[in-house]
């Protein structure tokens, strides 16, 4: 079952992140070997241009990536869910809230993030804040849509059966329905956060001491002679595969939580 | 049963695409050596657009713009591999007190639009620069410039200037009076004639969106027709800088990585020229802010850093560690008998007296040095707080004095040593060399004295004394020097090393002499 | 139908006003007003602010006047098409943007359309026989592609096809200073040159976006495969292929259209990465350079252009959606 595979993989990543100081063979910030060395017993994945151990960097990189992905997903899901609920339930808030989300959705994501981080400084905190801010609107719209749908169905049902709308029934039907769309949102947001962190690091605003997987790629690609060096795959592939594996793990988890369904209002990947 | 027509369609599309790609004309190597077309342009790859090529709009972020201008404009003097040579000024005399130079204009110099270059243009240029500064080099020391006789100009200085012939007469472009006299704001001038100069090449096209410049040989150039009919400067992203020469999309390009020589050893077509190590990587220190206002702390930092290891790791070549007196080793003005700060963590800890410090460092987003420096400083009790910023932020922080340590790298230390004075007098125009803070009365006095010292030995003594102060006080710590490795196709371009670097110490290989027959 | 359309237009009009307001406020809210940075040096064509440039900026932004008046002037300038003067390069912003707009539009539209067509077709193929080998292969490939960040796909393509194989140029939108004759052959050659330069960036965009279309089309196809009207079509004796093409595909058009509109919006902002990797001189790269140079007028104009573009695209999608929905008698979800 893919779902269990995904969970297992995610658990491995989490464990690696937590146990990093124990697992990593070297201090990832110290040059411990000859620069640009191929894999040896001491450095299983070789060393980078400063002589830092690649394997240790991949292990420690999990911390940064998982933190960003986790917090961004948590905050944006909570915020989007809340706003969607309010917009769906409280009539007069719907128009302004939806207008706000439409506005946020119309802004160009990456340039805006780039601009804010450049001006406010590229700390991890700022990064998380901006990413969370950009990813909640789409989910809010979906939640609102679900709320409206189930609400009308519940109303009809309830008014038929009891002659009066029962708030409790609404809560019993509507809220669980919103949970149905949660898994897709989680998967997409995790993917969005991981990709955004890597892309921003690649563009040079990855945050000070960018040692996440995106940062590793940034340093690799900032060497103009990278592809002339014989050992370049060891600099590029480990962070790439780590990123891809994490994303695939979340996708598998997502596919296990919710059966694939044709949906008209799928978010654009956030 | 499922739809085979779809897959067939895809296959056809794929084949069509591939055929189109293969059939299209490529910028195949323009041909090197024997196969090279006679009128093929020489393409010089640089890492960015350098702005509109006029003295008032060119970019001073890096030397690419100033060097491009040297192809479009001429100066009074120039430099070849051995020293200063006459250029627009065929000969000159100095007044005994060194405060006036009389330059005699060479015959036959013309502007790109055909009009003759006269002494009036030269006088006008200095006059105009007094009101609208040339962005790469200040002409503040010039008082007046007047036409004398038929074809001569007398330039009077406010005080004698030892650096004048190399730094000003050899750097400042002579501009046409008939173009610039009516212009009130040269920084916003958009006229079609704004890039008219008297140099061996004329600007034919500037593709702003791609940062590319097309220069055509000036047929009536007074030194004779250039050997190269067309010179192009193209902005190439750093990642592609070496590849473009390998694949024939450019003919000359720069790598600051010394290992390029080994990596390209197998390529029969290309060669690598390594210049003198005129590029400097150093820490600018804000000596006005504690704890860096204390000399012991600064010296401790110098002892804590293993600069040899930093240099070797980052240049991937033999380490050229900087001198504590700033002037690089292997250059004529270097003072060889200075105290140097070897890698000595124990001594560093002694100097700090066991105290722990936290110091902020500002660095570019793609600087590698901080990652090597941090553990070295940590080992002696200094926690380095690295802030990576982009150039505008850096310029602002440095301009406001809102920094403690700043890592900067630039060129300009190979030529006349007057930069030692300029950095700390706030007169440096090179954006990367700005922001230095050091207030020391004796040093400033020595700086002013060497500027006016015309006798070589006397000046040398003064410059050596300045280096001694620098080595003792350490307002800046030079980490290392880099050679520029120029990758080029010898069938297209012959490089040339200039004495002390082009202009004011720029280690570029395209001295215009190399492009001329004589 | 009519009231729906009216409400739609009203909503978008309101959004447009909101975008204008936001655009007006952004440079005035962010730390450091446009005139505060010293010098304005950047890594590309930076020109420090001369007195005249400062005066121009001041005149454009009118920061000394009350906010309401500033907004009125801002709207007036927009109405006249005056987007200000670029700090980083001495040229009006409108000119700078118009120079680069065609590159982005050509690249994005072509790539997105191609991605939509390829993705949808493959998605229908996959969904027609769910669980079959074609389905599993296509879905896993799409999944694998979706797990790799965009910039890596771009670099991968660059590495393989431009660096290793040398089939495509290393960077740029066209060969600089290529022959500029404007006769028929000249134009054709110029067009071919542009196509050759844009092939890799377009391919990167297609690879990034096709998987989304593929998965969506597949899901939708799975859903409608056994719809009664399809059974009727089969009963008529139509081949599977025609059943798919003529009946199933139009019915999954609605969600696909929505997705296309959403992707257009996302891609407009994301073209920055592709343009950066391949050096395509479009709006994305302009934005990147403008941020580094603190070129506020250009940034403002870019945000406006892309936001308005996204809104316009969404509006068109929603109108088309309305039309199709009316046709099919389906209601919106």
Coordinates of N, CA and C in Angstrom, one line a residue, chain B residues 1-10 13 17 20-22 24-28 47-52 56-61 135 185 187-190 194 205-210 212-214 230 232-237 239-240 243-244 247 249 365 390-393 395-396 399-400 429 431-432 434, chain C residues 36-38 40-48 50-53 56 85 89-91 96 99-100 103 114 117-118 121-122 124-125 128-129 134 162-177 180 189 192-193 195-197 240-242 244-245 276-277 279-281 285 289 291-294:
Chain B
X1 N -7.2 -1.3 -29.1 CA -8.4 -0.5 -28.9 C -8.1 0.9 -28.5
X2 N -7.3 1.1 -27.5 CA -7.0 2.5 -27.2 C -6.4 3.2 -28.3
X3 N -6.3 4.4 -28.3 CA -6.1 5.3 -29.4 C -4.7 5.4 -29.9
X4 N -4.3 4.5 -30.8 CA -3.0 4.5 -31.3 C -2.7 5.8 -32.1
X5 N -3.7 6.4 -32.7 CA -3.4 7.6 -33.5 C -2.7 8.7 -32.7
X6 N -3.1 8.7 -31.4 CA -2.5 9.7 -30.5 C -1.0 9.5 -30.4
X7 N -0.6 8.3 -30.1 CA 0.8 8.1 -29.9 C 1.6 8.3 -31.2
X8 N 1.0 7.9 -32.3 CA 1.6 8.2 -33.6 C 1.9 9.7 -33.8
X9 N 0.8 10.4 -33.5 CA 0.9 11.9 -33.6 C 2.1 12.4 -32.8
X10 N 2.2 11.9 -31.6 CA 3.3 12.4 -30.8 C 4.6 12.0 -31.3
X13 N 5.4 14.4 -34.1 CA 5.8 15.7 -33.5 C 7.2 15.7 -33.0
X17 N 10.2 18.0 -34.4 CA 10.9 18.9 -33.6 C 12.4 18.7 -33.7
X20 N 13.8 19.9 -36.9 CA 13.9 21.4 -37.0 C 15.1 21.9 -36.2
X21 N 15.3 21.3 -35.0 CA 16.4 21.7 -34.2 C 17.7 21.5 -35.0
X22 N 17.8 20.3 -35.6 CA 19.1 20.0 -36.3 C 19.3 20.8 -37.6
X24 N 18.2 23.9 -38.1 CA 18.3 25.4 -38.0 C 19.8 25.8 -37.9
X25 N 20.1 26.9 -38.4 CA 21.5 27.4 -38.4 C 21.8 27.7 -36.9
X26 N 22.9 27.1 -36.5 CA 23.4 27.3 -35.1 C 24.4 28.4 -35.1
X27 N 24.6 29.0 -33.9 CA 25.8 29.8 -33.8 C 26.9 28.9 -33.6
X28 N 27.2 28.2 -34.7 CA 28.3 27.2 -34.6 C 29.6 28.0 -34.3
X47 N 29.9 39.3 -17.3 CA 28.8 38.7 -16.6 C 27.5 39.6 -16.4
X48 N 27.6 40.8 -16.9 CA 26.4 41.6 -16.9 C 26.4 42.7 -17.9
X49 N 25.2 43.3 -18.1 CA 25.1 44.5 -18.9 C 25.8 45.6 -18.1
X50 N 26.5 46.5 -18.9 CA 27.3 47.5 -18.2 C 26.7 48.9 -18.3
X51 N 25.4 49.0 -18.7 CA 24.8 50.3 -18.8 C 25.0 50.9 -20.1
X52 N 24.5 52.1 -20.3 CA 24.7 52.8 -21.5 C 26.1 53.3 -21.6
X56 N 28.9 59.0 -18.4 CA 28.0 59.5 -17.3 C 26.9 58.5 -17.0
X57 N 26.8 57.4 -17.8 CA 25.8 56.5 -17.6 C 26.3 55.0 -17.5
X58 N 27.6 54.9 -17.6 CA 28.1 53.5 -17.6 C 28.0 53.0 -16.1
X59 N 27.9 51.7 -16.0 CA 27.8 51.1 -14.7 C 29.2 51.0 -14.0
X60 N 29.3 51.4 -12.7 CA 30.5 51.3 -12.0 C 30.5 50.1 -11.1
X61 N 29.6 49.2 -11.3 CA 29.6 48.0 -10.5 C 30.5 47.0 -11.3
X135 N 32.3 58.8 -13.7 CA 31.9 57.9 -12.6 C 33.0 56.9 -12.2
X185 N 22.0 67.8 -18.4 CA 22.1 66.7 -17.5 C 22.6 65.4 -18.3
X187 N 23.5 62.6 -17.3 CA 23.0 61.3 -16.8 C 21.7 60.9 -17.4
X188 N 21.0 61.8 -18.0 CA 19.7 61.5 -18.5 C 19.6 61.7 -20.0
X189 N 20.8 61.9 -20.6 CA 20.9 62.3 -22.1 C 20.6 61.1 -22.9
X190 N 19.7 61.1 -23.8 CA 19.3 60.0 -24.7 C 19.6 60.2 -26.1
X194 N 25.3 60.0 -28.2 CA 25.9 60.1 -26.9 C 27.2 59.2 -26.7
X205 N 25.5 49.2 -31.9 CA 24.3 48.8 -31.4 C 24.4 48.4 -29.9
X206 N 23.4 48.7 -29.1 CA 23.3 48.3 -27.7 C 22.0 47.6 -27.5
X207 N 22.0 46.3 -27.4 CA 20.8 45.5 -27.2 C 20.6 45.5 -25.7
X208 N 19.7 46.4 -25.2 CA 19.5 46.5 -23.8 C 18.9 45.3 -23.1
X209 N 18.0 44.6 -23.8 CA 17.3 43.5 -23.1 C 18.3 42.4 -22.9
X210 N 19.3 42.2 -23.8 CA 20.2 41.1 -23.6 C 21.6 41.6 -23.1
X212 N 23.9 43.4 -24.6 CA 25.0 43.1 -25.7 C 25.3 44.4 -26.4
X213 N 26.6 44.5 -26.7 CA 27.1 45.7 -27.3 C 27.8 45.3 -28.6
X214 N 27.6 46.1 -29.7 CA 28.3 45.8 -30.9 C 29.1 47.0 -31.3
X230 N 35.1 44.0 -35.9 CA 34.0 44.1 -35.1 C 34.2 43.5 -33.7
X232 N 32.3 42.6 -30.1 CA 31.0 42.5 -29.4 C 31.3 42.1 -27.9
X233 N 30.5 42.8 -27.1 CA 30.6 42.4 -25.7 C 29.2 41.9 -25.3
X234 N 29.1 40.7 -24.8 CA 27.8 40.1 -24.5 C 27.7 39.7 -23.1
X235 N 26.5 39.9 -22.5 CA 26.3 39.5 -21.1 C 25.9 38.1 -21.1
X236 N 26.7 37.3 -20.4 CA 26.6 35.9 -20.3 C 26.4 35.5 -18.8
X237 N 25.4 34.7 -18.4 CA 25.2 34.4 -17.0 C 26.4 33.6 -16.6
X239 N 27.0 31.1 -14.9 CA 27.1 29.6 -15.0 C 27.6 29.2 -16.4
X240 N 27.3 30.0 -17.4 CA 27.7 29.6 -18.7 C 29.0 30.3 -19.2
X243 N 31.5 27.8 -20.6 CA 30.9 27.0 -21.7 C 30.7 27.7 -23.0
X244 N 30.4 29.0 -22.9 CA 30.2 29.8 -24.1 C 31.4 29.8 -25.0
X247 N 31.8 26.2 -26.6 CA 30.9 25.9 -27.6 C 30.9 26.9 -28.7
X249 N 30.3 30.1 -28.7 CA 29.3 31.2 -28.7 C 30.0 32.5 -28.2
X365 N 25.6 37.4 -1.5 CA 24.9 36.2 -1.4 C 25.6 35.0 -1.9
X390 N 22.1 41.5 -0.9 CA 22.4 41.7 -2.3 C 23.0 43.1 -2.4
X391 N 23.6 43.4 -3.5 CA 24.4 44.7 -3.6 C 23.7 45.9 -3.2
X392 N 22.5 46.2 -3.5 CA 21.9 47.5 -3.1 C 21.9 47.6 -1.6
X393 N 21.5 46.5 -0.9 CA 21.4 46.6 0.6 C 22.8 46.8 1.1
X395 N 25.3 48.2 -0.4 CA 25.8 49.6 -0.6 C 25.2 50.5 0.4
X396 N 23.9 50.3 0.8 CA 23.2 51.2 1.7 C 23.8 51.0 3.1
X399 N 27.2 52.5 3.1 CA 27.1 54.0 3.0 C 26.7 54.6 4.3
X400 N 25.8 53.9 5.0 CA 25.4 54.4 6.3 C 26.3 54.1 7.5
X429 N 35.6 55.5 -6.3 CA 34.4 55.5 -7.1 C 33.9 54.0 -7.4
X431 N 32.4 50.8 -6.8 CA 31.4 50.5 -5.9 C 31.8 49.5 -4.8
X432 N 32.6 48.6 -5.2 CA 33.0 47.5 -4.3 C 34.1 48.0 -3.3
X434 N 34.1 50.9 -1.9 CA 33.6 52.0 -1.0 C 33.3 51.5 0.4
Chain C
X36 N 14.7 56.3 -0.7 CA 15.6 56.3 0.5 C 16.9 55.5 0.2
X37 N 16.9 54.6 -0.7 CA 18.1 53.8 -0.8 C 19.2 54.7 -1.5
X38 N 20.4 54.5 -1.0 CA 21.5 55.4 -1.5 C 22.1 54.8 -2.7
X40 N 21.4 53.2 -5.4 CA 20.6 52.3 -6.3 C 21.5 51.5 -7.1
X41 N 22.6 51.1 -6.6 CA 23.5 50.2 -7.4 C 23.0 48.8 -7.4
X42 N 23.0 48.2 -8.5 CA 22.7 46.8 -8.6 C 23.7 46.1 -9.4
X43 N 23.5 44.8 -9.7 CA 24.5 44.1 -10.5 C 24.3 44.3 -12.0
X44 N 23.2 44.9 -12.4 CA 23.0 45.0 -13.8 C 22.7 46.5 -14.2
X45 N 23.5 47.0 -15.0 CA 23.3 48.4 -15.5 C 22.8 49.3 -14.4
X46 N 23.5 49.4 -13.3 CA 23.1 50.3 -12.2 C 23.6 51.7 -12.5
X47 N 22.8 52.6 -12.3 CA 23.2 54.0 -12.4 C 22.8 54.7 -11.1
X48 N 23.7 55.2 -10.4 CA 23.3 55.8 -9.1 C 22.4 57.0 -9.4
X50 N 21.2 60.3 -9.8 CA 21.7 61.7 -10.0 C 20.6 62.6 -9.5
X51 N 20.9 63.9 -9.3 CA 19.9 64.8 -8.9 C 18.7 64.8 -9.8
X52 N 19.0 64.7 -11.1 CA 17.8 64.8 -12.1 C 17.0 63.5 -11.9
X53 N 17.6 62.4 -11.7 CA 16.8 61.1 -11.6 C 16.0 61.2 -10.3
X56 N 13.0 63.2 -10.9 CA 12.1 62.5 -11.8 C 11.2 61.6 -10.9
X85 N 9.7 56.2 -14.9 CA 11.0 56.2 -15.6 C 11.9 55.2 -14.8
X89 N 17.9 51.6 -15.8 CA 18.3 51.9 -17.2 C 17.6 53.2 -17.6
X90 N 18.3 54.1 -18.2 CA 17.6 55.4 -18.5 C 16.6 55.2 -19.6
X91 N 15.4 54.8 -19.3 CA 14.4 54.6 -20.3 C 13.0 54.6 -19.6
X96 N 10.5 49.7 -21.5 CA 11.3 48.6 -21.0 C 10.4 47.4 -21.0
X99 N 9.3 46.1 -24.5 CA 10.4 45.4 -25.2 C 10.4 43.9 -24.8
X100 N 10.1 43.6 -23.5 CA 10.2 42.3 -23.0 C 8.9 41.5 -23.0
X103 N 8.4 38.4 -25.4 CA 9.1 37.1 -25.1 C 8.3 36.3 -24.1
X114 N 0.6 24.0 -25.3 CA 1.2 22.7 -25.7 C 1.1 21.7 -24.5
X117 N -2.5 20.6 -24.2 CA -2.9 19.6 -25.2 C -2.3 18.3 -25.0
X118 N -1.0 18.3 -24.8 CA -0.3 17.0 -24.5 C -0.8 16.3 -23.3
X121 N -4.4 15.0 -23.6 CA -4.5 13.8 -24.4 C -3.9 12.6 -23.7
X122 N -2.8 12.7 -23.1 CA -2.2 11.6 -22.4 C -3.1 11.2 -21.2
X124 N -6.4 11.5 -21.0 CA -7.5 10.8 -21.4 C -7.1 9.3 -21.8
X125 N -5.9 9.2 -22.4 CA -5.4 7.9 -22.7 C -5.3 7.1 -21.4
X128 N -8.7 6.2 -19.8 CA -9.7 5.4 -20.5 C -9.6 3.9 -20.0
X129 N -8.4 3.5 -19.6 CA -8.3 2.2 -19.1 C -7.5 2.2 -17.7
X134 N -0.7 1.4 -19.5 CA -0.6 2.8 -20.0 C -0.8 3.8 -18.8
X162 N 21.8 21.4 -24.2 CA 22.6 22.5 -24.6 C 24.1 22.3 -24.3
X163 N 24.4 21.8 -23.1 CA 25.7 21.7 -22.7 C 26.4 20.4 -23.2
X164 N 25.7 19.3 -23.0 CA 26.3 18.0 -23.4 C 26.2 17.8 -24.9
X165 N 25.0 17.9 -25.4 CA 24.7 17.6 -26.8 C 25.0 18.8 -27.7
X166 N 24.9 20.0 -27.1 CA 25.2 21.2 -27.9 C 24.1 21.4 -29.0
X167 N 22.9 20.9 -28.8 CA 21.9 21.1 -29.9 C 21.2 22.4 -29.8
X168 N 21.2 23.0 -28.6 CA 20.5 24.3 -28.4 C 21.5 25.3 -27.8
X169 N 21.1 26.6 -27.9 CA 22.0 27.6 -27.4 C 22.0 27.6 -25.8
X170 N 23.1 28.1 -25.3 CA 23.2 28.1 -23.8 C 22.4 29.1 -23.1
X171 N 22.0 30.2 -23.8 CA 21.2 31.2 -23.1 C 20.7 32.2 -24.1
X172 N 19.8 33.0 -23.7 CA 19.4 34.1 -24.5 C 18.1 33.8 -25.3
X173 N 17.5 34.9 -25.8 CA 16.3 34.7 -26.6 C 16.5 34.7 -28.1
X174 N 17.6 35.2 -28.5 CA 17.9 35.1 -29.9 C 19.4 35.4 -30.0
X175 N 20.0 35.1 -31.1 CA 21.4 35.3 -31.3 C 21.6 36.8 -31.5
X176 N 22.4 37.4 -30.6 CA 22.5 38.8 -30.6 C 23.2 39.3 -32.0
X177 N 22.7 40.4 -32.4 CA 23.3 41.0 -33.6 C 23.3 40.0 -34.8
X180 N 20.2 41.4 -39.6 CA 19.0 42.1 -39.4 C 18.3 42.5 -40.7
X189 N 14.3 33.6 -41.1 CA 15.5 33.1 -40.3 C 15.5 33.7 -38.9
X192 N 13.1 31.6 -37.0 CA 13.6 30.3 -36.7 C 14.6 30.4 -35.6
X193 N 15.4 31.5 -35.6 CA 16.4 31.7 -34.5 C 15.7 31.8 -33.2
X195 N 12.8 30.6 -32.3 CA 12.2 29.3 -32.0 C 13.3 28.4 -31.4
X196 N 14.4 28.4 -32.1 CA 15.6 27.6 -31.6 C 16.0 28.0 -30.2
X197 N 16.0 29.3 -29.9 CA 16.4 29.7 -28.5 C 15.3 29.4 -27.5
X240 N -14.0 3.1 -30.0 CA -13.6 3.7 -28.7 C -12.9 5.0 -28.9
X241 N -12.1 5.1 -29.9 CA -11.3 6.3 -30.2 C -12.2 7.5 -30.4
X242 N -13.3 7.2 -31.2 CA -14.2 8.3 -31.5 C -15.1 8.6 -30.3
X244 N -14.2 8.5 -27.3 CA -13.3 9.3 -26.5 C -13.3 10.7 -27.0
X245 N -12.9 10.8 -28.3 CA -12.7 12.2 -28.8 C -13.9 13.0 -28.9
X276 N 15.3 32.9 -15.9 CA 16.6 33.1 -15.3 C 17.5 32.0 -15.7
X277 N 17.1 30.8 -15.7 CA 17.9 29.7 -16.1 C 18.4 29.8 -17.5
X279 N 18.1 32.5 -19.5 CA 18.4 33.9 -19.9 C 17.5 34.4 -21.0
X280 N 16.2 34.1 -20.9 CA 15.2 34.6 -21.9 C 14.9 36.0 -21.4
X281 N 15.0 37.0 -22.3 CA 14.8 38.4 -21.8 C 13.3 38.8 -21.7
X285 N 12.6 37.8 -16.0 CA 14.0 38.2 -15.8 C 14.1 39.6 -15.4
X289 N 15.9 41.2 -12.1 CA 16.9 42.3 -12.2 C 16.4 43.5 -11.5
X291 N 14.4 43.7 -8.9 CA 14.4 43.6 -7.5 C 15.9 43.8 -7.0
X292 N 16.8 43.2 -7.8 CA 18.2 43.4 -7.4 C 18.7 44.8 -7.5
X293 N 18.1 45.6 -8.4 CA 18.5 47.0 -8.6 C 17.6 47.9 -7.9
X294 N 16.6 47.4 -7.1 CA 15.7 48.3 -6.4 C 15.0 49.3 -7.4

